[in-house]
CSV table of C-alpha atoms in Angstrom, one decimal:
chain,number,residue,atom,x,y,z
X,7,UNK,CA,-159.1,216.0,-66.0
X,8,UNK,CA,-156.6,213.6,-67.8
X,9,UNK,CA,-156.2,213.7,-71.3
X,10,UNK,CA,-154.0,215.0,-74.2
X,11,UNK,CA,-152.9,218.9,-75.3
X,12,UNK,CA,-152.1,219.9,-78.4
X,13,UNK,CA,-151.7,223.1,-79.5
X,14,UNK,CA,-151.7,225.5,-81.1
X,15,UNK,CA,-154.9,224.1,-83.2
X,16,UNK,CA,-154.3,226.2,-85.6
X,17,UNK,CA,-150.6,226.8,-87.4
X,18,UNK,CA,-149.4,228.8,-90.7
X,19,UNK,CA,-146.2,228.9,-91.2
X,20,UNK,CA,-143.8,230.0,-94.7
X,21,UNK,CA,-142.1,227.5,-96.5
X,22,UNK,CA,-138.2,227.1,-95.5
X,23,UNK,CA,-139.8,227.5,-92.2
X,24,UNK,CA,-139.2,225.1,-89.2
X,25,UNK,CA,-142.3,224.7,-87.0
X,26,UNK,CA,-142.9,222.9,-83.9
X,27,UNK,CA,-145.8,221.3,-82.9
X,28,UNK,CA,-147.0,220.4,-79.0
X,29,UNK,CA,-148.2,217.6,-77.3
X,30,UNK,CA,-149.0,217.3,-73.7
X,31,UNK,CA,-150.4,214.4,-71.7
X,32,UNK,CA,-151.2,214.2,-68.0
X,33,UNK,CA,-152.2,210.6,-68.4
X,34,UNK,CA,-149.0,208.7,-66.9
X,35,UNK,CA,-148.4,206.8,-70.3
X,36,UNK,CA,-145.3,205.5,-71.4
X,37,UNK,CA,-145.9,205.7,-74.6
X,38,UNK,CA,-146.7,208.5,-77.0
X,39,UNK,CA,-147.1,208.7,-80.9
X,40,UNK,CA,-147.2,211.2,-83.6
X,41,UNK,CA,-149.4,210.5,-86.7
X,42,UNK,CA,-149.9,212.5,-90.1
X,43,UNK,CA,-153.6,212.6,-92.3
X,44,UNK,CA,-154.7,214.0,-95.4
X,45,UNK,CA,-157.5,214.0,-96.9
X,46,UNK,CA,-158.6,210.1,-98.1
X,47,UNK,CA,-156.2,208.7,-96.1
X,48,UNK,CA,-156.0,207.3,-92.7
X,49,UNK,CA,-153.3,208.1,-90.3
X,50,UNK,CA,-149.8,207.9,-90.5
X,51,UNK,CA,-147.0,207.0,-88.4
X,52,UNK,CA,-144.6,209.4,-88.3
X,53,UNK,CA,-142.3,209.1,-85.3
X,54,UNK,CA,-143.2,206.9,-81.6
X,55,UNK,CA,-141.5,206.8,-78.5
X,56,UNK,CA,-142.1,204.0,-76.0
X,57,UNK,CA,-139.8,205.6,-73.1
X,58,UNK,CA,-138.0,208.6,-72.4
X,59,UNK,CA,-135.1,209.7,-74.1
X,60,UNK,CA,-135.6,206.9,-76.7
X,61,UNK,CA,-137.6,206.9,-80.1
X,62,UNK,CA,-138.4,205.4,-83.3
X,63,UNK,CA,-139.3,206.5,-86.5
X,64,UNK,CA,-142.4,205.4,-87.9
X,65,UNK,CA,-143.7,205.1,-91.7
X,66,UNK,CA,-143.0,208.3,-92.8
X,67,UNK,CA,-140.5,210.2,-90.9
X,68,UNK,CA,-138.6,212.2,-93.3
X,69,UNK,CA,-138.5,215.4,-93.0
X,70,UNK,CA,-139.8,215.0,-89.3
X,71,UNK,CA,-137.7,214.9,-85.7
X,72,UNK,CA,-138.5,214.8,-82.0
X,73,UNK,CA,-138.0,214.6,-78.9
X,74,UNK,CA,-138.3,213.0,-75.4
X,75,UNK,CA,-136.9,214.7,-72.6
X,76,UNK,CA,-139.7,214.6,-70.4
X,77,UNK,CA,-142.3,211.8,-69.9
X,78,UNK,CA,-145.4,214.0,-70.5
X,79,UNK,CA,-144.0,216.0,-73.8
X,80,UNK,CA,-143.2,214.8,-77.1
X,81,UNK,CA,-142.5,217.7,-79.5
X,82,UNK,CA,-142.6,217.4,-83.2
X,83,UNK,CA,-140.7,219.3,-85.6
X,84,UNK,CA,-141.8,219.7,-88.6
X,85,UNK,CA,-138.8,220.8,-90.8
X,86,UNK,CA,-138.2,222.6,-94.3
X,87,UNK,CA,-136.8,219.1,-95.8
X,88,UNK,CA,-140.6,217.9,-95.5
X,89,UNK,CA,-142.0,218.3,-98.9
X,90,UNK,CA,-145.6,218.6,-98.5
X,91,UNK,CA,-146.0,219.6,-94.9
X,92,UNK,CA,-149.7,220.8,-94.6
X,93,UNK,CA,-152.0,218.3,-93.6
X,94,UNK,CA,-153.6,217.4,-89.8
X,95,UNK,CA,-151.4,216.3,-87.2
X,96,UNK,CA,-152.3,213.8,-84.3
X,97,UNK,CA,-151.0,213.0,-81.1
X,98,UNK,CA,-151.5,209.9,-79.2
X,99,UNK,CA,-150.3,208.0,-76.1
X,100,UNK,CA,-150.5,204.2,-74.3
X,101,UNK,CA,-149.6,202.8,-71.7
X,102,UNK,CA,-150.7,199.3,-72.1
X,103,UNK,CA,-149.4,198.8,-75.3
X,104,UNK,CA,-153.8,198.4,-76.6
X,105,UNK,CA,-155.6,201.6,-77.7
X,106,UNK,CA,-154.4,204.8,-78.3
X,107,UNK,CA,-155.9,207.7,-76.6
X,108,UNK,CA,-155.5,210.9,-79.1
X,109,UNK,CA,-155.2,214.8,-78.4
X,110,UNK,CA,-157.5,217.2,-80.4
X,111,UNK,CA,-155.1,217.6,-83.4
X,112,UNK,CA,-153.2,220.3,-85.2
X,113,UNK,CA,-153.7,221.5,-88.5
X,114,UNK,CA,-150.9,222.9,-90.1
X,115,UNK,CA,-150.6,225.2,-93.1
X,116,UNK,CA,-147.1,226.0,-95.0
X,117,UNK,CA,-147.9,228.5,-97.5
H,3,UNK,CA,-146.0,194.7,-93.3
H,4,UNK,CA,-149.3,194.6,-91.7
H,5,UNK,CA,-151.9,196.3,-93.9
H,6,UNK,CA,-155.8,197.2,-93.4
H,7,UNK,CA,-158.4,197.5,-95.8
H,8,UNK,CA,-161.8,199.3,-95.6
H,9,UNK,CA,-163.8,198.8,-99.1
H,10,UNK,CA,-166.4,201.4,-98.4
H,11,UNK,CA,-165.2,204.6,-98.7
H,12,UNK,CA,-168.8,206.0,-98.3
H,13,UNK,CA,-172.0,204.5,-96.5
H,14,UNK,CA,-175.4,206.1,-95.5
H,15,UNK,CA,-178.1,204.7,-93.4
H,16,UNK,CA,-181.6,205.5,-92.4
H,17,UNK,CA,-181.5,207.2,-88.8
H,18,UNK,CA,-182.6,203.9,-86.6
H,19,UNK,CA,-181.0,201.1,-89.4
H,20,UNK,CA,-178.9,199.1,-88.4
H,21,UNK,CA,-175.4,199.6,-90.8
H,22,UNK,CA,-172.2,197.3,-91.0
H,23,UNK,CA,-168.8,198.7,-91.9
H,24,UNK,CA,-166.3,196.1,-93.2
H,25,UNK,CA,-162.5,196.0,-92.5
H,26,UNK,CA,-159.9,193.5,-93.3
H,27,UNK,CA,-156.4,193.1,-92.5
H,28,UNK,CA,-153.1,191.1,-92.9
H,29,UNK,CA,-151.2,189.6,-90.4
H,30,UNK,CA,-149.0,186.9,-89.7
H,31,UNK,CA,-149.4,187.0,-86.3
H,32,UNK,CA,-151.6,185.2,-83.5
H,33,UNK,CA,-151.7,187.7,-80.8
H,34,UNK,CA,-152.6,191.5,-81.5
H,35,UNK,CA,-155.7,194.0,-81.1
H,36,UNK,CA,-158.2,195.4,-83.3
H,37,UNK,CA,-160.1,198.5,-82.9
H,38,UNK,CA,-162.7,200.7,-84.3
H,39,UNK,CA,-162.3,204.6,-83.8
H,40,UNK,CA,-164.8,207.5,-85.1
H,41,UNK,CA,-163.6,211.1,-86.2
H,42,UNK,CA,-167.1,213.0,-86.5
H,43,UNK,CA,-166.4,216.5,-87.9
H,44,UNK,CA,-164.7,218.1,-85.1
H,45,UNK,CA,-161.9,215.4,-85.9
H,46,UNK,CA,-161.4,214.4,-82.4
H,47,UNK,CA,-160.4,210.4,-82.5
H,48,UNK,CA,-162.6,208.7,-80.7
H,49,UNK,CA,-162.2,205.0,-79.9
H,50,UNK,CA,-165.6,203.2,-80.4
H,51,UNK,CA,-164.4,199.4,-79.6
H,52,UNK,CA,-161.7,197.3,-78.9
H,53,UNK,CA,-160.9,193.5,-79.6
H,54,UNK,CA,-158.5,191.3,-78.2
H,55,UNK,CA,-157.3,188.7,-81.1
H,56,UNK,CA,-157.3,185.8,-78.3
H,57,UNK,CA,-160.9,186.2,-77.1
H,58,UNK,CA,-163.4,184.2,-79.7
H,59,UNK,CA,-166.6,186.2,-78.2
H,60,UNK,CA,-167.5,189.1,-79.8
H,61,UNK,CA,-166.9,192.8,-77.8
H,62,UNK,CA,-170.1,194.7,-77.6
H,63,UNK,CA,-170.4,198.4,-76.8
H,64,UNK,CA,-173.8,199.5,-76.3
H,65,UNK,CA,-174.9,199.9,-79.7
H,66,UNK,CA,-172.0,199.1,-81.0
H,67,UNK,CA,-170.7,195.3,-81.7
H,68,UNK,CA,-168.3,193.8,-84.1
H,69,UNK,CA,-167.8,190.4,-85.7
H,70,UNK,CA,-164.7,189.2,-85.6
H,71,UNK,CA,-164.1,186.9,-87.5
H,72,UNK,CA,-160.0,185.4,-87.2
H,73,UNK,CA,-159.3,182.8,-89.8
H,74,UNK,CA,-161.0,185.0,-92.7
H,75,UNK,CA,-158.9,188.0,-90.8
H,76,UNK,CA,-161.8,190.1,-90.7
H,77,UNK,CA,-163.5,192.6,-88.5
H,78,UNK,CA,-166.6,194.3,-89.3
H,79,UNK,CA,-168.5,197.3,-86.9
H,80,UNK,CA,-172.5,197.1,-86.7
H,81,UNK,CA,-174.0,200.0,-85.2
H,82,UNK,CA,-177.6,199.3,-84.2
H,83,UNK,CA,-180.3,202.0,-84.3
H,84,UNK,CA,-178.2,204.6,-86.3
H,85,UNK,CA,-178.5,208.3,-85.1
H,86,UNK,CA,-177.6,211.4,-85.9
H,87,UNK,CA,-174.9,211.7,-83.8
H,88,UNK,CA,-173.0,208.9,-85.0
H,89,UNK,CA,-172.6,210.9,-88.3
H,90,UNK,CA,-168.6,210.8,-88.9
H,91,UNK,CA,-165.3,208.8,-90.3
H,92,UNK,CA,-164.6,205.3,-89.2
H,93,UNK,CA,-161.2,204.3,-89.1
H,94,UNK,CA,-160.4,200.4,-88.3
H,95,UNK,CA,-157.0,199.6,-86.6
H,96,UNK,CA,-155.0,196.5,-86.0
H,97,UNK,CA,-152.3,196.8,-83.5
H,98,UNK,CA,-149.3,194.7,-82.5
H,99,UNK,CA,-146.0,195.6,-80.5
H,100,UNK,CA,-147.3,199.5,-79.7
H,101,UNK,CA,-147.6,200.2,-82.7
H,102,UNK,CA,-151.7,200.8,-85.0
H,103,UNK,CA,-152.2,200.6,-88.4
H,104,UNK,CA,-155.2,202.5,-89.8
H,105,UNK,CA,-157.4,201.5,-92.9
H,106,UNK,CA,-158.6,204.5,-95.0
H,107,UNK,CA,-161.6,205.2,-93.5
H,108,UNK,CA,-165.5,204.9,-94.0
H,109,UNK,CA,-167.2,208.3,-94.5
H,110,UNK,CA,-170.9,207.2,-92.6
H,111,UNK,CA,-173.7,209.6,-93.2
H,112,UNK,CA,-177.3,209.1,-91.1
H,113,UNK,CA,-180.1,209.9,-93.4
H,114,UNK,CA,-183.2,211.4,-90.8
């Protein structure tokens, strides 16, 4: 079946702590996405990558970084300059440049 | 910047109403998509229906329909015959170049 990976679903981590988050697809898409939510709010762009070995930051990608080495994987790290780091992280990929297909999630908790 | 705005933060409806859920948006542009996508409670993303900004007729989904409505720049989601299952947020999405921009949700409850 083609879809998205994310894992783990479930992350604690200590503050000052660097944590990286997966994301998997098997989809062929070009491009893939990372988005941040918290409660009340819709998503947010953090970082996108339309190719490999290229990407972009989004709205709020401070205290964020990734990668693109391979087509199907685009890692985020989640870093101890992010100030508030807990919240739901989403993955999602294109490859017509229309809607976004999106992996189960990640919730994250720095304590 | 493009922006997206959904005034109902909360709506409920009867199980088998019909319900609308508003959205409106900002742009200065001619060409771009609009969707509607549904995170029920296990907070899986689900896209519910898509709209290309050139097409004048309205996309329909089943229950689902919109009505698009381009000079007033807005975008509203009626789901017919409400039921239980459709229970869950309802985000509304513009997108241009790659790139979506979510409004802040409507929390839809079904009332049996």
């Amino acid at each position: 079946d083609g879809g998205i990976t994310q894992s783990p679903k479930y992350l604690f981590r200590k503050e000052g702590q660097n944590v990286t988050l997966s994301c998997e697809q098997n989809l062929n898409h070009d491009a893939m996405y990372w988005y941040r939510q918290d409660p009340g709010q819709g998503l947010r762009l953090i970082y996108y990558s339309q190719i490999v070995n290229d990407f972009q930051k989004g709205d709020i990608a401070e205290g964020y970084s990734v990668s693109r080495e391979k087509k199907e994987s685009f890692p985020l790290t989640v870093t101890s300059a992010q100030k508030n780091p807990t919240a739901f992280y989403l993955c999602a990929s294109t490859s017509s440049g229309s809607e976004q297909y999106f992996g189960p999630g990640t919730r994250l908790t720095v304590t | 910047a493009q922006t997206v705005t959904q005034s109902q933060p909360e709506m409920s409806v009867q199980e088998a109403e019909t319900v609308t859920l508003s959205c409106t948006y900002d742009t200065s542009e001619s060409d771009y998509y609009l969707f509607w996508y549904k995170q029920p409670p296990s907070r899986q993303m689900i896209l519910v229906i898509r709209q290309e900004a050139y097409k004048q007729q309205n996309a329909t989904e089943n229950r689902f329909s919109v009505n698009f409505q381009k000079a007033a720049k807005s975008f509203s989601l009626k789901i017919s015959d409400s039921q239980l299952g459709d229970a869950a947020m309802y985000f509304c999405a513009y997108a241009r170049n790659e790139k979506l921009t979510f409004g802040t949700g409507t929390r839809l409850t079904i009332i049996p």
